[in-house]
PDB file of C-alpha atoms in Angstrom:
ATOM      1  CA  MET A1036     -11.088  41.569  -8.026  1.00  0.00           C
ATOM      2  CA  VAL A1037     -11.829  38.117  -9.450  1.00  0.00           C
ATOM      3  CA  GLN A1038     -12.140  35.465  -6.788  1.00  0.00           C
ATOM      4  CA  GLN A1039     -10.151  32.319  -7.485  1.00  0.00           C
ATOM      5  CA  LEU A1040     -12.219  29.179  -7.195  1.00  0.00           C
ATOM      6  CA  PRO A1041     -10.590  26.354  -5.231  1.00  0.00           C
ATOM      7  CA  LYS A1042      -9.144  23.543  -7.257  1.00  0.00           C
ATOM      8  CA  VAL A1043     -11.410  20.543  -6.962  1.00  0.00           C
ATOM      9  CA  LYS A1044     -10.365  17.131  -8.169  1.00  0.00           C
ATOM     10  CA  PRO A1045     -13.115  15.704 -10.387  1.00  0.00           C
ATOM     11  CA  LEU A1046     -14.875  12.510  -9.483  1.00  0.00           C
ATOM     12  CA  CYS A1047     -13.989   9.465 -11.545  1.00  0.00           C
ATOM     13  CA  PRO A1048     -17.048   7.208 -11.648  1.00  0.00           C
ATOM     14  CA  PRO A1049     -17.050   4.106 -13.877  1.00  0.00           C
ATOM     15  CA  GLY A1050     -17.830   4.768 -17.513  1.00  0.00           C
ATOM     16  CA  ARG A1051     -20.166   1.795 -17.794  1.00  0.00           C
ATOM     17  CA  PRO A1052     -22.484  -0.126 -15.460  1.00  0.00           C
ATOM     18  CA  PRO A1053     -21.390  -3.452 -13.983  1.00  0.00           C
ATOM     19  CA  ARG A1054     -22.551  -6.658 -15.630  1.00  0.00           C
ATOM     20  CA  TYR A1055     -23.228  -8.126 -12.191  1.00  0.00           C
ATOM     21  CA  GLU A1056     -24.176  -5.527  -9.599  1.00  0.00           C
ATOM     22  CA  ASP A1057     -24.224  -5.704  -5.797  1.00  0.00           C
ATOM     23  CA  VAL A1058     -23.158  -9.337  -5.703  1.00  0.00           C
ATOM     24  CA  PRO A1059     -23.047 -10.494  -2.047  1.00  0.00           C
ATOM     25  CA  PHE A1060     -19.899 -12.454  -1.264  1.00  0.00           C
ATOM     26  CA  ALA A1061     -19.733 -12.615   2.537  1.00  0.00           C
ATOM     27  CA  GLU A1062     -21.848 -12.253   5.645  1.00  0.00           C
ATOM     28  CA  VAL A1063     -19.687 -10.805   8.407  1.00  0.00           C
ATOM     29  CA  THR A1064     -20.109  -9.331  11.865  1.00  0.00           C
ATOM     30  CA  LEU A1065     -19.055  -5.779  12.731  1.00  0.00           C
ATOM     31  CA  ASP A1066     -17.246  -4.985  15.962  1.00  0.00           C
ATOM     32  CA  ASN A1067     -20.503  -3.684  17.426  1.00  0.00           C
ATOM     33  CA  GLY A1068     -22.058  -7.108  16.901  1.00  0.00           C
ATOM     34  CA  GLU A1069     -24.251  -6.160  13.951  1.00  0.00           C
ATOM     35  CA  PRO A1070     -24.423  -8.430  10.889  1.00  0.00           C
ATOM     36  CA  TYR A1071     -23.167  -6.932   7.641  1.00  0.00           C
ATOM     37  CA  THR A1072     -23.255  -8.062   4.018  1.00  0.00           C
ATOM     38  CA  LEU A1073     -20.182  -7.479   1.873  1.00  0.00           C
ATOM     39  CA  LYS A1074     -20.890  -6.941  -1.817  1.00  0.00           C
ATOM     40  CA  MET A1075     -19.044  -6.387  -5.080  1.00  0.00           C
ATOM     41  CA  ASP A1076     -19.656  -5.002  -8.532  1.00  0.00           C
ATOM     42  CA  ILE A1077     -18.356  -7.076 -11.435  1.00  0.00           C
ATOM     43  CA  TYR A1078     -17.587  -5.277 -14.698  1.00  0.00           C
ATOM     44  CA  GLN A1079     -17.469  -7.479 -17.760  1.00  0.00           C
ATOM     45  CA  ASP A1080     -18.391  -7.447 -21.418  1.00  0.00           C
ATOM     46  CA  LEU A1081     -22.002  -8.569 -21.795  1.00  0.00           C
ATOM     47  CA  ASN A1082     -21.032 -11.058 -24.483  1.00  0.00           C
ATOM     48  CA  GLN A1083     -18.216 -12.727 -22.565  1.00  0.00           C
ATOM     49  CA  LYS A1084     -18.768 -16.427 -22.059  1.00  0.00           C
ATOM     50  CA  ALA A1085     -15.267 -17.893 -21.969  1.00  0.00           C
ATOM     51  CA  PRO A1086     -13.195 -17.580 -18.769  1.00  0.00           C
ATOM     52  CA  GLY A1087     -10.786 -14.661 -18.892  1.00  0.00           C
ATOM     53  CA  PRO A1088      -8.338 -12.722 -16.721  1.00  0.00           C
ATOM     54  CA  CYS A1089      -9.630 -10.750 -13.743  1.00  0.00           C
ATOM     55  CA  ILE A1090      -8.356  -7.680 -11.874  1.00  0.00           C
ATOM     56  CA  ILE A1091      -9.667  -6.910  -8.391  1.00  0.00           C
ATOM     57  CA  TYR A1092      -9.570  -3.218  -7.477  1.00  0.00           C
ATOM     58  CA  TYR A1093      -9.407  -2.322  -3.779  1.00  0.00           C
ATOM     59  CA  PHE A1094     -10.411   1.309  -3.212  1.00  0.00           C
ATOM     60  CA  GLY A1095      -8.418   3.748  -1.091  1.00  0.00           C
ATOM     61  CA  GLY A1096      -9.602   5.984   1.720  1.00  0.00           C
ATOM     62  CA  GLY A1097      -7.336   5.563   4.716  1.00  0.00           C
ATOM     63  CA  TRP A1098      -9.060   2.259   5.620  1.00  0.00           C
ATOM     64  CA  MET A1099     -11.813   4.465   7.043  1.00  0.00           C
ATOM     65  CA  TYR A1100     -13.684   5.847   4.019  1.00  0.00           C
ATOM     66  CA  GLY A1101     -14.615   4.884   0.477  1.00  0.00           C
ATOM     67  CA  GLU A1102     -17.085   2.560  -1.202  1.00  0.00           C
ATOM     68  CA  TYR A1103     -17.140  -0.158  -3.814  1.00  0.00           C
ATOM     69  CA  LYS A1104     -19.783   1.580  -5.934  1.00  0.00           C
ATOM     70  CA  GLN A1105     -17.109   4.043  -7.066  1.00  0.00           C
ATOM     71  CA  VAL A1106     -19.438   7.046  -7.313  1.00  0.00           C
ATOM     72  CA  THR A1107     -17.583   9.248  -4.824  1.00  0.00           C
ATOM     73  CA  GLN A1108     -13.989   8.350  -5.680  1.00  0.00           C
ATOM     74  CA  LYS A1109     -11.494  10.848  -7.027  1.00  0.00           C
ATOM     75  CA  ALA A1110      -8.885   8.224  -7.939  1.00  0.00           C
ATOM     76  CA  VAL A1111      -8.814   7.322 -11.632  1.00  0.00           C
ATOM     77  CA  TYR A1112      -7.718   3.704 -11.385  1.00  0.00           C
ATOM     78  CA  CYS A1113     -11.000   1.807 -11.281  1.00  0.00           C
ATOM     79  CA  ARG A1114     -12.444   3.872 -14.133  1.00  0.00           C
ATOM     80  CA  GLU A1115      -9.371   3.198 -16.259  1.00  0.00           C
ATOM     81  CA  LEU A1116      -9.274  -0.509 -15.437  1.00  0.00           C
ATOM     82  CA  ILE A1117     -12.900  -0.910 -16.495  1.00  0.00           C
ATOM     83  CA  ARG A1118     -11.886   0.111 -20.010  1.00  0.00           C
ATOM     84  CA  LEU A1119     -10.022  -3.212 -20.184  1.00  0.00           C
ATOM     85  CA  VAL A1120     -13.402  -4.968 -20.238  1.00  0.00           C
ATOM     86  CA  GLU A1121     -13.397  -4.490 -24.007  1.00  0.00           C
ATOM     87  CA  GLN A1122     -10.198  -6.576 -24.135  1.00  0.00           C
ATOM     88  CA  GLY A1123     -11.763  -9.506 -22.296  1.00  0.00           C
ATOM     89  CA  TYR A1124     -10.834  -8.544 -18.739  1.00  0.00           C
ATOM     90  CA  THR A1125     -13.169  -8.753 -15.783  1.00  0.00           C
ATOM     91  CA  VAL A1126     -12.781  -5.948 -13.233  1.00  0.00           C
ATOM     92  CA  VAL A1127     -14.143  -6.441  -9.733  1.00  0.00           C
ATOM     93  CA  SER A1128     -14.737  -3.651  -7.211  1.00  0.00           C
ATOM     94  CA  PRO A1129     -15.524  -5.150  -3.779  1.00  0.00           C
ATOM     95  CA  SER A1130     -16.448  -3.727  -0.408  1.00  0.00           C
ATOM     96  CA  TYR A1131     -14.575  -4.509   2.785  1.00  0.00           C
ATOM     97  CA  ARG A1132     -15.086  -3.624   6.419  1.00  0.00           C
ATOM     98  CA  LEU A1133     -13.768  -0.144   7.138  1.00  0.00           C
ATOM     99  CA  ALA A1134     -11.811   0.522  10.318  1.00  0.00           C
ATOM    100  CA  THR A1135     -14.801   2.549  11.530  1.00  0.00           C
ATOM    101  CA  GLN A1136     -16.743  -0.739  11.443  1.00  0.00           C
ATOM    102  CA  SER A1137     -14.140  -3.324  12.430  1.00  0.00           C
ATOM    103  CA  VAL A1138     -10.465  -3.015  13.293  1.00  0.00           C
ATOM    104  CA  PHE A1139      -7.596  -4.883  11.667  1.00  0.00           C
ATOM    105  CA  PRO A1140      -7.306  -7.514  10.366  1.00  0.00           C
ATOM    106  CA  ALA A1141     -11.003  -7.624   9.368  1.00  0.00           C
ATOM    107  CA  CYS A1142     -10.516  -5.723   6.085  1.00  0.00           C
ATOM    108  CA  ILE A1143      -7.611  -7.968   5.112  1.00  0.00           C
ATOM    109  CA  HIS A1144      -9.727 -11.063   5.733  1.00  0.00           C
ATOM    110  CA  ASP A1145     -12.497  -9.559   3.589  1.00  0.00           C
ATOM    111  CA  CYS A1146     -10.151  -8.799   0.698  1.00  0.00           C
ATOM    112  CA  LYS A1147      -8.859 -12.361   0.736  1.00  0.00           C
ATOM    113  CA  GLY A1148     -12.438 -13.596   0.837  1.00  0.00           C
ATOM    114  CA  VAL A1149     -13.055 -11.774  -2.446  1.00  0.00           C
ATOM    115  CA  VAL A1150     -10.398 -13.865  -4.192  1.00  0.00           C
ATOM    116  CA  ARG A1151     -11.728 -17.131  -2.835  1.00  0.00           C
ATOM    117  CA  PHE A1152     -15.296 -16.220  -3.813  1.00  0.00           C
ATOM    118  CA  LEU A1153     -14.268 -15.456  -7.385  1.00  0.00           C
ATOM    119  CA  LYS A1154     -12.373 -18.736  -7.657  1.00  0.00           C
ATOM    120  CA  ALA A1155     -15.299 -20.674  -6.212  1.00  0.00           C
ATOM    121  CA  ASN A1156     -17.677 -19.004  -8.679  1.00  0.00           C
ATOM    122  CA  SER A1157     -15.315 -18.716 -11.619  1.00  0.00           C
ATOM    123  CA  GLU A1158     -17.578 -20.573 -14.050  1.00  0.00           C
ATOM    124  CA  LYS A1159     -20.602 -18.444 -13.182  1.00  0.00           C
ATOM    125  CA  TYR A1160     -18.728 -15.188 -13.693  1.00  0.00           C
ATOM    126  CA  HIS A1161     -16.534 -16.309 -16.620  1.00  0.00           C
ATOM    127  CA  ILE A1162     -13.244 -15.878 -14.754  1.00  0.00           C
ATOM    128  CA  ASP A1163     -10.043 -17.881 -15.138  1.00  0.00           C
ATOM    129  CA  PRO A1164      -9.131 -18.659 -11.489  1.00  0.00           C
ATOM    130  CA  GLU A1165      -5.450 -18.886 -12.427  1.00  0.00           C
ATOM    131  CA  ARG A1166      -5.398 -15.375 -13.921  1.00  0.00           C
ATOM    132  CA  ILE A1167      -6.474 -13.096 -11.064  1.00  0.00           C
ATOM    133  CA  GLY A1168      -4.501  -9.968 -10.214  1.00  0.00           C
ATOM    134  CA  VAL A1169      -5.026  -7.173  -7.699  1.00  0.00           C
ATOM    135  CA  LEU A1170      -4.576  -3.408  -7.795  1.00  0.00           C
ATOM    136  CA  GLY A1171      -5.135  -0.792  -5.142  1.00  0.00           C
ATOM    137  CA  ASN A1172      -4.222   2.747  -4.162  1.00  0.00           C
ATOM    138  CA  SER A1173      -3.275   4.091  -0.741  1.00  0.00           C
ATOM    139  CA  ALA A1174      -5.054   1.927   1.862  1.00  0.00           C
ATOM    140  CA  GLY A1175      -6.363  -0.150  -1.036  1.00  0.00           C
ATOM    141  CA  GLY A1176      -2.778  -0.636  -2.175  1.00  0.00           C
ATOM    142  CA  HIS A1177      -1.885  -1.874   1.285  1.00  0.00           C
ATOM    143  CA  LEU A1178      -4.745  -4.381   1.085  1.00  0.00           C
ATOM    144  CA  ALA A1179      -3.754  -5.494  -2.421  1.00  0.00           C
ATOM    145  CA  ALA A1180      -0.198  -6.047  -1.184  1.00  0.00           C
ATOM    146  CA  MET A1181      -1.418  -8.015   1.828  1.00  0.00           C
ATOM    147  CA  VAL A1182      -3.549 -10.233  -0.416  1.00  0.00           C
ATOM    148  CA  ALA A1183      -0.653 -10.839  -2.788  1.00  0.00           C
ATOM    149  CA  MET A1184       2.112 -11.311  -0.233  1.00  0.00           C
ATOM    150  CA  SER A1185       0.501 -13.122   2.705  1.00  0.00           C
ATOM    151  CA  ALA A1186      -1.389 -15.783   0.762  1.00  0.00           C
ATOM    152  CA  ASN A1187       0.496 -18.571   2.534  1.00  0.00           C
ATOM    153  CA  CYS A1188      -0.083 -17.198   6.043  1.00  0.00           C
ATOM    154  CA  SER A1189      -3.032 -19.043   7.555  1.00  0.00           C
ATOM    155  CA  GLU A1190      -3.209 -16.600  10.468  1.00  0.00           C
ATOM    156  CA  MET A1191      -4.025 -13.738   8.097  1.00  0.00           C
ATOM    157  CA  GLU A1192      -6.481 -15.670   5.925  1.00  0.00           C
ATOM    158  CA  GLY A1193      -9.645 -15.295   7.978  1.00  0.00           C
ATOM    159  CA  ASP A1194     -12.898 -16.920   6.885  1.00  0.00           C
ATOM    160  CA  SER A1195     -14.853 -14.074   5.266  1.00  0.00           C
ATOM    161  CA  GLY A1196     -17.338 -15.643   2.874  1.00  0.00           C
ATOM    162  CA  GLY A1197     -16.027 -19.153   3.441  1.00  0.00           C
ATOM    163  CA  ASN A1198     -14.784 -21.015   0.335  1.00  0.00           C
ATOM    164  CA  LEU A1199     -11.750 -22.033   2.387  1.00  0.00           C
ATOM    165  CA  GLU A1200     -11.033 -24.923   0.054  1.00  0.00           C
ATOM    166  CA  TYR A1201      -9.729 -22.287  -2.350  1.00  0.00           C
ATOM    167  CA  THR A1202      -6.523 -20.315  -1.922  1.00  0.00           C
ATOM    168  CA  SER A1203      -6.483 -16.523  -1.897  1.00  0.00           C
ATOM    169  CA  ALA A1204      -3.230 -16.482  -3.870  1.00  0.00           C
ATOM    170  CA  VAL A1205      -3.155 -14.170  -6.890  1.00  0.00           C
ATOM    171  CA  LYS A1206      -0.905 -14.001  -9.925  1.00  0.00           C
ATOM    172  CA  ALA A1207       0.286 -10.366  -9.763  1.00  0.00           C
ATOM    173  CA  ALA A1208      -0.228  -7.097  -7.929  1.00  0.00           C
ATOM    174  CA  THR A1209       0.104  -3.379  -8.541  1.00  0.00           C
ATOM    175  CA  ILE A1210       0.104  -0.990  -5.587  1.00  0.00           C
ATOM    176  CA  PHE A1211      -0.020   2.793  -5.673  1.00  0.00           C
ATOM    177  CA  TYR A1212       1.544   4.835  -2.820  1.00  0.00           C
ATOM    178  CA  ALA A1213       0.645   2.268  -0.182  1.00  0.00           C
ATOM    179  CA  PRO A1214       1.722   1.888   3.432  1.00  0.00           C
ATOM    180  CA  SER A1215       3.882  -1.238   3.606  1.00  0.00           C
ATOM    181  CA  ASP A1216       5.322  -1.102   7.131  1.00  0.00           C
ATOM    182  CA  LEU A1217       2.874   0.063   9.796  1.00  0.00           C
ATOM    183  CA  ALA A1218       5.438  -0.250  12.569  1.00  0.00           C
ATOM    184  CA  ALA A1219       7.770   2.084  10.687  1.00  0.00           C
ATOM    185  CA  LEU A1220       4.954   4.609  10.344  1.00  0.00           C
ATOM    186  CA  LEU A1221       4.910   4.874  14.124  1.00  0.00           C
ATOM    187  CA  ARG A1222       8.458   6.187  13.980  1.00  0.00           C
ATOM    188  CA  ASN A1223       7.705   8.888  11.434  1.00  0.00           C
ATOM    189  CA  ASP A1224       6.410  12.359  12.036  1.00  0.00           C
ATOM    190  CA  ALA A1225       2.922  11.173  11.170  1.00  0.00           C
ATOM    191  CA  LYS A1226       1.178  14.439  11.885  1.00  0.00           C
ATOM    192  CA  GLU A1227       3.317  16.213   9.322  1.00  0.00           C
ATOM    193  CA  ALA A1228       2.647  13.461   6.773  1.00  0.00           C
ATOM    194  CA  ILE A1229      -1.124  13.780   7.121  1.00  0.00           C
ATOM    195  CA  LYS A1230      -1.318  17.531   6.397  1.00  0.00           C
ATOM    196  CA  ASN A1231      -2.472  19.134   3.161  1.00  0.00           C
ATOM    197  CA  LEU A1232      -4.819  16.320   2.127  1.00  0.00           C
ATOM    198  CA  SER A1233      -7.402  18.455   0.322  1.00  0.00           C
ATOM    199  CA  GLY A1234      -8.001  17.145  -3.166  1.00  0.00           C
ATOM    200  CA  THR A1235      -6.938  13.538  -2.668  1.00  0.00           C
ATOM    201  CA  GLU A1236      -9.074  10.451  -2.393  1.00  0.00           C
ATOM    202  CA  VAL A1237      -8.562  10.522   1.372  1.00  0.00           C
ATOM    203  CA  ASP A1238     -10.031  13.971   1.972  1.00  0.00           C
ATOM    204  CA  ASN A1239     -12.039  12.733   4.913  1.00  0.00           C
ATOM    205  CA  THR A1240      -9.449  10.804   6.883  1.00  0.00           C
ATOM    206  CA  GLY A1241      -9.053  13.708   9.284  1.00  0.00           C
ATOM    207  CA  LYS A1242      -6.113  15.859  10.221  1.00  0.00           C
ATOM    208  CA  SER A1243      -4.066  13.386  12.204  1.00  0.00           C
ATOM    209  CA  MET A1244      -2.395  10.095  11.336  1.00  0.00           C
ATOM    210  CA  ASP A1245      -2.630   9.471  15.071  1.00  0.00           C
ATOM    211  CA  HIS A1246      -6.363   8.975  14.609  1.00  0.00           C
ATOM    212  CA  VAL A1247      -5.931   6.717  11.575  1.00  0.00           C
ATOM    213  CA  ILE A1248      -3.243   4.400  12.927  1.00  0.00           C
ATOM    214  CA  THR A1249      -4.795   4.007  16.359  1.00  0.00           C
ATOM    215  CA  GLN A1250      -8.242   3.421  14.828  1.00  0.00           C
ATOM    216  CA  ILE A1251      -7.163   0.658  12.460  1.00  0.00           C
ATOM    217  CA  LEU A1252      -5.293  -1.165  15.221  1.00  0.00           C
ATOM    218  CA  GLY A1253      -8.061  -0.724  17.787  1.00  0.00           C
ATOM    219  CA  TYR A1254      -5.736   1.222  20.084  1.00  0.00           C
ATOM    220  CA  THR A1255      -8.478   3.585  21.145  1.00  0.00           C
ATOM    221  CA  GLU A1256      -8.634   3.514  24.914  1.00  0.00           C
ATOM    222  CA  PRO A1257      -8.996   6.955  26.527  1.00  0.00           C
ATOM    223  CA  GLY A1258      -5.700   8.686  27.229  1.00  0.00           C
ATOM    224  CA  LYS A1259      -3.686   6.603  24.766  1.00  0.00           C
ATOM    225  CA  SER A1260      -2.217   7.942  21.550  1.00  0.00           C
ATOM    226  CA  LEU A1261       0.128   7.143  18.716  1.00  0.00           C
ATOM    227  CA  VAL A1262       2.893   8.783  20.745  1.00  0.00           C
ATOM    228  CA  ASP A1263       2.353   6.240  23.519  1.00  0.00           C
ATOM    229  CA  LEU A1264       2.363   3.378  21.044  1.00  0.00           C
ATOM    230  CA  ASN A1265       5.553   4.674  19.443  1.00  0.00           C
ATOM    231  CA  GLN A1266       7.230   4.921  22.837  1.00  0.00           C
ATOM    232  CA  LEU A1267       6.315   1.309  23.514  1.00  0.00           C
ATOM    233  CA  LEU A1268       7.714   0.258  20.134  1.00  0.00           C
ATOM    234  CA  GLU A1269      11.002   2.032  20.847  1.00  0.00           C
ATOM    235  CA  SER A1270      11.222   0.479  24.305  1.00  0.00           C
ATOM    236  CA  GLY A1271      10.894  -3.045  22.940  1.00  0.00           C
ATOM    237  CA  ASN A1272       9.016  -4.059  26.077  1.00  0.00           C
ATOM    238  CA  THR A1273       7.271  -7.174  24.832  1.00  0.00           C
ATOM    239  CA  SER A1274       5.866  -7.861  28.299  1.00  0.00           C
ATOM    240  CA  ASP A1275       3.693  -4.746  28.168  1.00  0.00           C
ATOM    241  CA  PRO A1276       0.020  -5.729  27.635  1.00  0.00           C
ATOM    242  CA  ASP A1277      -0.187  -3.214  24.781  1.00  0.00           C
ATOM    243  CA  TRP A1278       2.601  -4.925  22.860  1.00  0.00           C
ATOM    244  CA  LYS A1279      -0.145  -6.884  21.115  1.00  0.00           C
ATOM    245  CA  TYR A1280      -0.850  -3.737  19.085  1.00  0.00           C
ATOM    246  CA  ILE A1281       2.762  -3.621  17.916  1.00  0.00           C
ATOM    247  CA  GLU A1282       2.503  -7.267  16.910  1.00  0.00           C
ATOM    248  CA  LEU A1283      -0.746  -6.546  15.077  1.00  0.00           C
ATOM    249  CA  ALA A1284       0.903  -3.679  13.171  1.00  0.00           C
ATOM    250  CA  LYS A1285       3.677  -6.011  12.060  1.00  0.00           C
ATOM    251  CA  LYS A1286       1.306  -8.821  11.097  1.00  0.00           C
ATOM    252  CA  CYS A1287      -0.732  -6.382   9.005  1.00  0.00           C
ATOM    253  CA  SER A1288       2.314  -5.020   7.153  1.00  0.00           C
ATOM    254  CA  PRO A1289       3.112  -6.335   3.664  1.00  0.00           C
ATOM    255  CA  ILE A1290       6.863  -6.021   4.267  1.00  0.00           C
ATOM    256  CA  THR A1291       6.576  -8.773   6.899  1.00  0.00           C
ATOM    257  CA  TYR A1292       5.762 -11.309   4.168  1.00  0.00           C
ATOM    258  CA  VAL A1293       8.513 -10.558   1.667  1.00  0.00           C
ATOM    259  CA  ASN A1294       9.995 -13.700   0.155  1.00  0.00           C
ATOM    260  CA  ALA A1295      11.169 -15.028  -3.179  1.00  0.00           C
ATOM    261  CA  ASP A1296       7.823 -16.702  -3.847  1.00  0.00           C
ATOM    262  CA  CYS A1297       5.829 -13.449  -3.815  1.00  0.00           C
ATOM    263  CA  PRO A1298       3.900 -12.908  -7.051  1.00  0.00           C
ATOM    264  CA  PRO A1299       5.182 -10.169  -9.382  1.00  0.00           C
ATOM    265  CA  ILE A1300       4.590  -6.778  -7.792  1.00  0.00           C
ATOM    266  CA  MET A1301       4.757  -3.269  -9.230  1.00  0.00           C
ATOM    267  CA  ILE A1302       5.066  -0.398  -6.753  1.00  0.00           C
ATOM    268  CA  LEU A1303       4.340   3.247  -7.597  1.00  0.00           C
ATOM    269  CA  HIS A1304       4.829   6.294  -5.383  1.00  0.00           C
ATOM    270  CA  GLY A1305       4.861  10.055  -5.890  1.00  0.00           C
ATOM    271  CA  GLY A1306       7.701  12.269  -4.782  1.00  0.00           C
ATOM    272  CA  GLN A1307       5.267  14.908  -3.535  1.00  0.00           C
ATOM    273  CA  ASP A1308       3.139  12.540  -1.445  1.00  0.00           C
ATOM    274  CA  PRO A1309       2.242  14.356   1.815  1.00  0.00           C
ATOM    275  CA  LEU A1310       0.456  11.410   3.379  1.00  0.00           C
ATOM    276  CA  VAL A1311       2.369   8.161   2.963  1.00  0.00           C
ATOM    277  CA  PRO A1312       6.164   8.611   3.176  1.00  0.00           C
ATOM    278  CA  ILE A1313       7.825   7.502  -0.038  1.00  0.00           C
ATOM    279  CA  ASP A1314      10.310   5.420   1.949  1.00  0.00           C
ATOM    280  CA  GLN A1315       7.429   3.023   2.639  1.00  0.00           C
ATOM    281  CA  SER A1316       7.518   1.992  -1.022  1.00  0.00           C
ATOM    282  CA  GLU A1317      11.291   2.194  -1.331  1.00  0.00           C
ATOM    283  CA  SER A1318      11.787  -0.098   1.665  1.00  0.00           C
ATOM    284  CA  LEU A1319       9.318  -2.637   0.314  1.00  0.00           C
ATOM    285  CA  TYR A1320      10.973  -2.635  -3.109  1.00  0.00           C
ATOM    286  CA  LYS A1321      14.460  -3.079  -1.645  1.00  0.00           C
ATOM    287  CA  ALA A1322      13.234  -5.946   0.522  1.00  0.00           C
ATOM    288  CA  LEU A1323      11.638  -7.669  -2.472  1.00  0.00           C
ATOM    289  CA  VAL A1324      14.783  -7.275  -4.572  1.00  0.00           C
ATOM    290  CA  SER A1325      16.944  -8.589  -1.728  1.00  0.00           C
ATOM    291  CA  SER A1326      14.686 -11.660  -1.596  1.00  0.00           C
ATOM    292  CA  ASN A1327      14.982 -12.213  -5.357  1.00  0.00           C
ATOM    293  CA  ALA A1328      11.280 -11.561  -5.838  1.00  0.00           C
ATOM    294  CA  ASP A1329       9.919 -10.208  -9.125  1.00  0.00           C
ATOM    295  CA  ALA A1330       9.398  -6.510  -8.407  1.00  0.00           C
ATOM    296  CA  MET A1331       9.282  -3.195 -10.253  1.00  0.00           C
ATOM    297  CA  TYR A1332       9.350   0.276  -8.719  1.00  0.00           C
ATOM    298  CA  LEU A1333       8.341   3.544 -10.361  1.00  0.00           C
ATOM    299  CA  SER A1334       8.543   6.946  -8.711  1.00  0.00           C
ATOM    300  CA  SER A1335       7.234  10.136 -10.267  1.00  0.00           C
ATOM    301  CA  SER A1336       8.944  13.157  -8.700  1.00  0.00           C
ATOM    302  CA  GLN A1337       5.970  15.485  -9.172  1.00  0.00           C
ATOM    303  CA  ALA A1338       3.146  13.079  -8.297  1.00  0.00           C
ATOM    304  CA  ASN A1339       1.026  13.647  -5.201  1.00  0.00           C
ATOM    305  CA  HIS A1340      -0.999  11.152  -3.169  1.00  0.00           C
ATOM    306  CA  GLY A1341      -3.301  10.535  -6.129  1.00  0.00           C
ATOM    307  CA  PRO A1342      -5.747  10.814  -7.673  1.00  0.00           C
ATOM    308  CA  THR A1343      -3.325   9.720 -10.408  1.00  0.00           C
ATOM    309  CA  MET A1344       0.399   9.185 -10.867  1.00  0.00           C
ATOM    310  CA  GLY A1345       0.145  10.684 -14.335  1.00  0.00           C
ATOM    311  CA  ASN A1346      -1.127   8.977 -17.455  1.00  0.00           C
ATOM    312  CA  GLU A1347       2.203   7.466 -18.498  1.00  0.00           C
ATOM    313  CA  ALA A1348       2.875   5.951 -15.077  1.00  0.00           C
ATOM    314  CA  ASP A1349      -0.707   4.746 -14.698  1.00  0.00           C
ATOM    315  CA  GLN A1350      -0.637   3.039 -18.086  1.00  0.00           C
ATOM    316  CA  MET A1351       2.613   1.287 -17.183  1.00  0.00           C
ATOM    317  CA  ALA A1352       0.930  -0.003 -14.037  1.00  0.00           C
ATOM    318  CA  TYR A1353      -2.024  -1.422 -15.944  1.00  0.00           C
ATOM    319  CA  GLN A1354       0.286  -2.932 -18.544  1.00  0.00           C
ATOM    320  CA  PHE A1355       2.286  -4.626 -15.799  1.00  0.00           C
ATOM    321  CA  LEU A1356      -0.818  -6.587 -14.809  1.00  0.00           C
ATOM    322  CA  ILE A1357      -1.843  -7.253 -18.402  1.00  0.00           C
ATOM    323  CA  ASN A1358       1.556  -8.745 -19.178  1.00  0.00           C
ATOM    324  CA  ARG A1359       1.384 -11.080 -16.183  1.00  0.00           C
ATOM    325  CA  LEU A1360      -2.207 -12.224 -16.395  1.00  0.00           C
TER     326      LEU A1360
END
C-alpha cells in the first residue's frame, strides 16, 4: 500500500532581494511596555532614479502571525507583485504589530505610518507620493482596506513613525478575502468558519475564531468569550462597561468608513473560503456601490482562503492597481 503524502502548499518567497532591506520606519511600544522597531523591505529596480508608482503589501496571518521578510508565507501575492519592479514599480513589504504584541488598533496605526513614511522619504526611495496603492490578503486585506478607507478619520490615524504632516491617503486598494465588518463576524458561527485551515497562510491562527477575535480586541479577561461579546452586541446595552469592545470592533471595520470619496477598491473572495465568510466581501461591495464609490468585486467559486485566487483572478487584481496608479 502506497502512503499518500499530505498536500503541502509551497512557500512563495520573493524572487529577488530588496533594494533597501530592513528599513526602520517607526519606534513603537508593545502592550507589555517593551520598545519595538518596525521595519520594511523595499523592492525596486537597482537602476531606478526617477519617482515611480508604489504598492504596499500587507501580509496576512490572522493579525497574529506572519512577517514582512516573506520567507515563511504561502500566499503568492508579494512574490507576484515584486515582478512589477521591472516595470518601474516599487513594492514595499512592511511589518506591523501583531495582536500577540499589541491589540487593535495598533496594527492599523502602523500600516498608516508606513504610508506617511514613504511620502516623507519619497525622494530618497524614488517614489511618487501621489501614486501609492495598497494590497493585502486576509488580515492584511483588512489592514489595506482600513488604510484606504479611513484616511480621513483622525481617531484611527495614530502616530506610528510620526510624519504627521503627511496624509496616509492612498490612490487605490486591492483586498483579498478580507474581514470587513468585525461586528458582523460576532454574529456568525465563527467556530465553523475557522475549521479546515491546513494549507492556508493562516495555518497557525489556531482552531477557534473565538481566540482570534477576542485577542485582537483585547477582550481576554478570564471567563469571557466571543459568545459573551456576541450576547452583549445583540443586547445593545451600551451602558455595559464591555461595550467599548463592540465600539472598537466597529471602529476597526472598513465597512464603517464607506463613502463616495473612498479610493478605487477591488475586492476578491473565494466561494470555498472556510475562514472568512464571503458575505463579508459582498456586504462591503454593496455598501461601496450604494455610496457611489469606485468598486469592483470578483468571486471565484472554487477558490479557497488563499494562497491564491487563481492566476487569472490574481492578474486582474494586480492590473486593477496598475491601471489606477
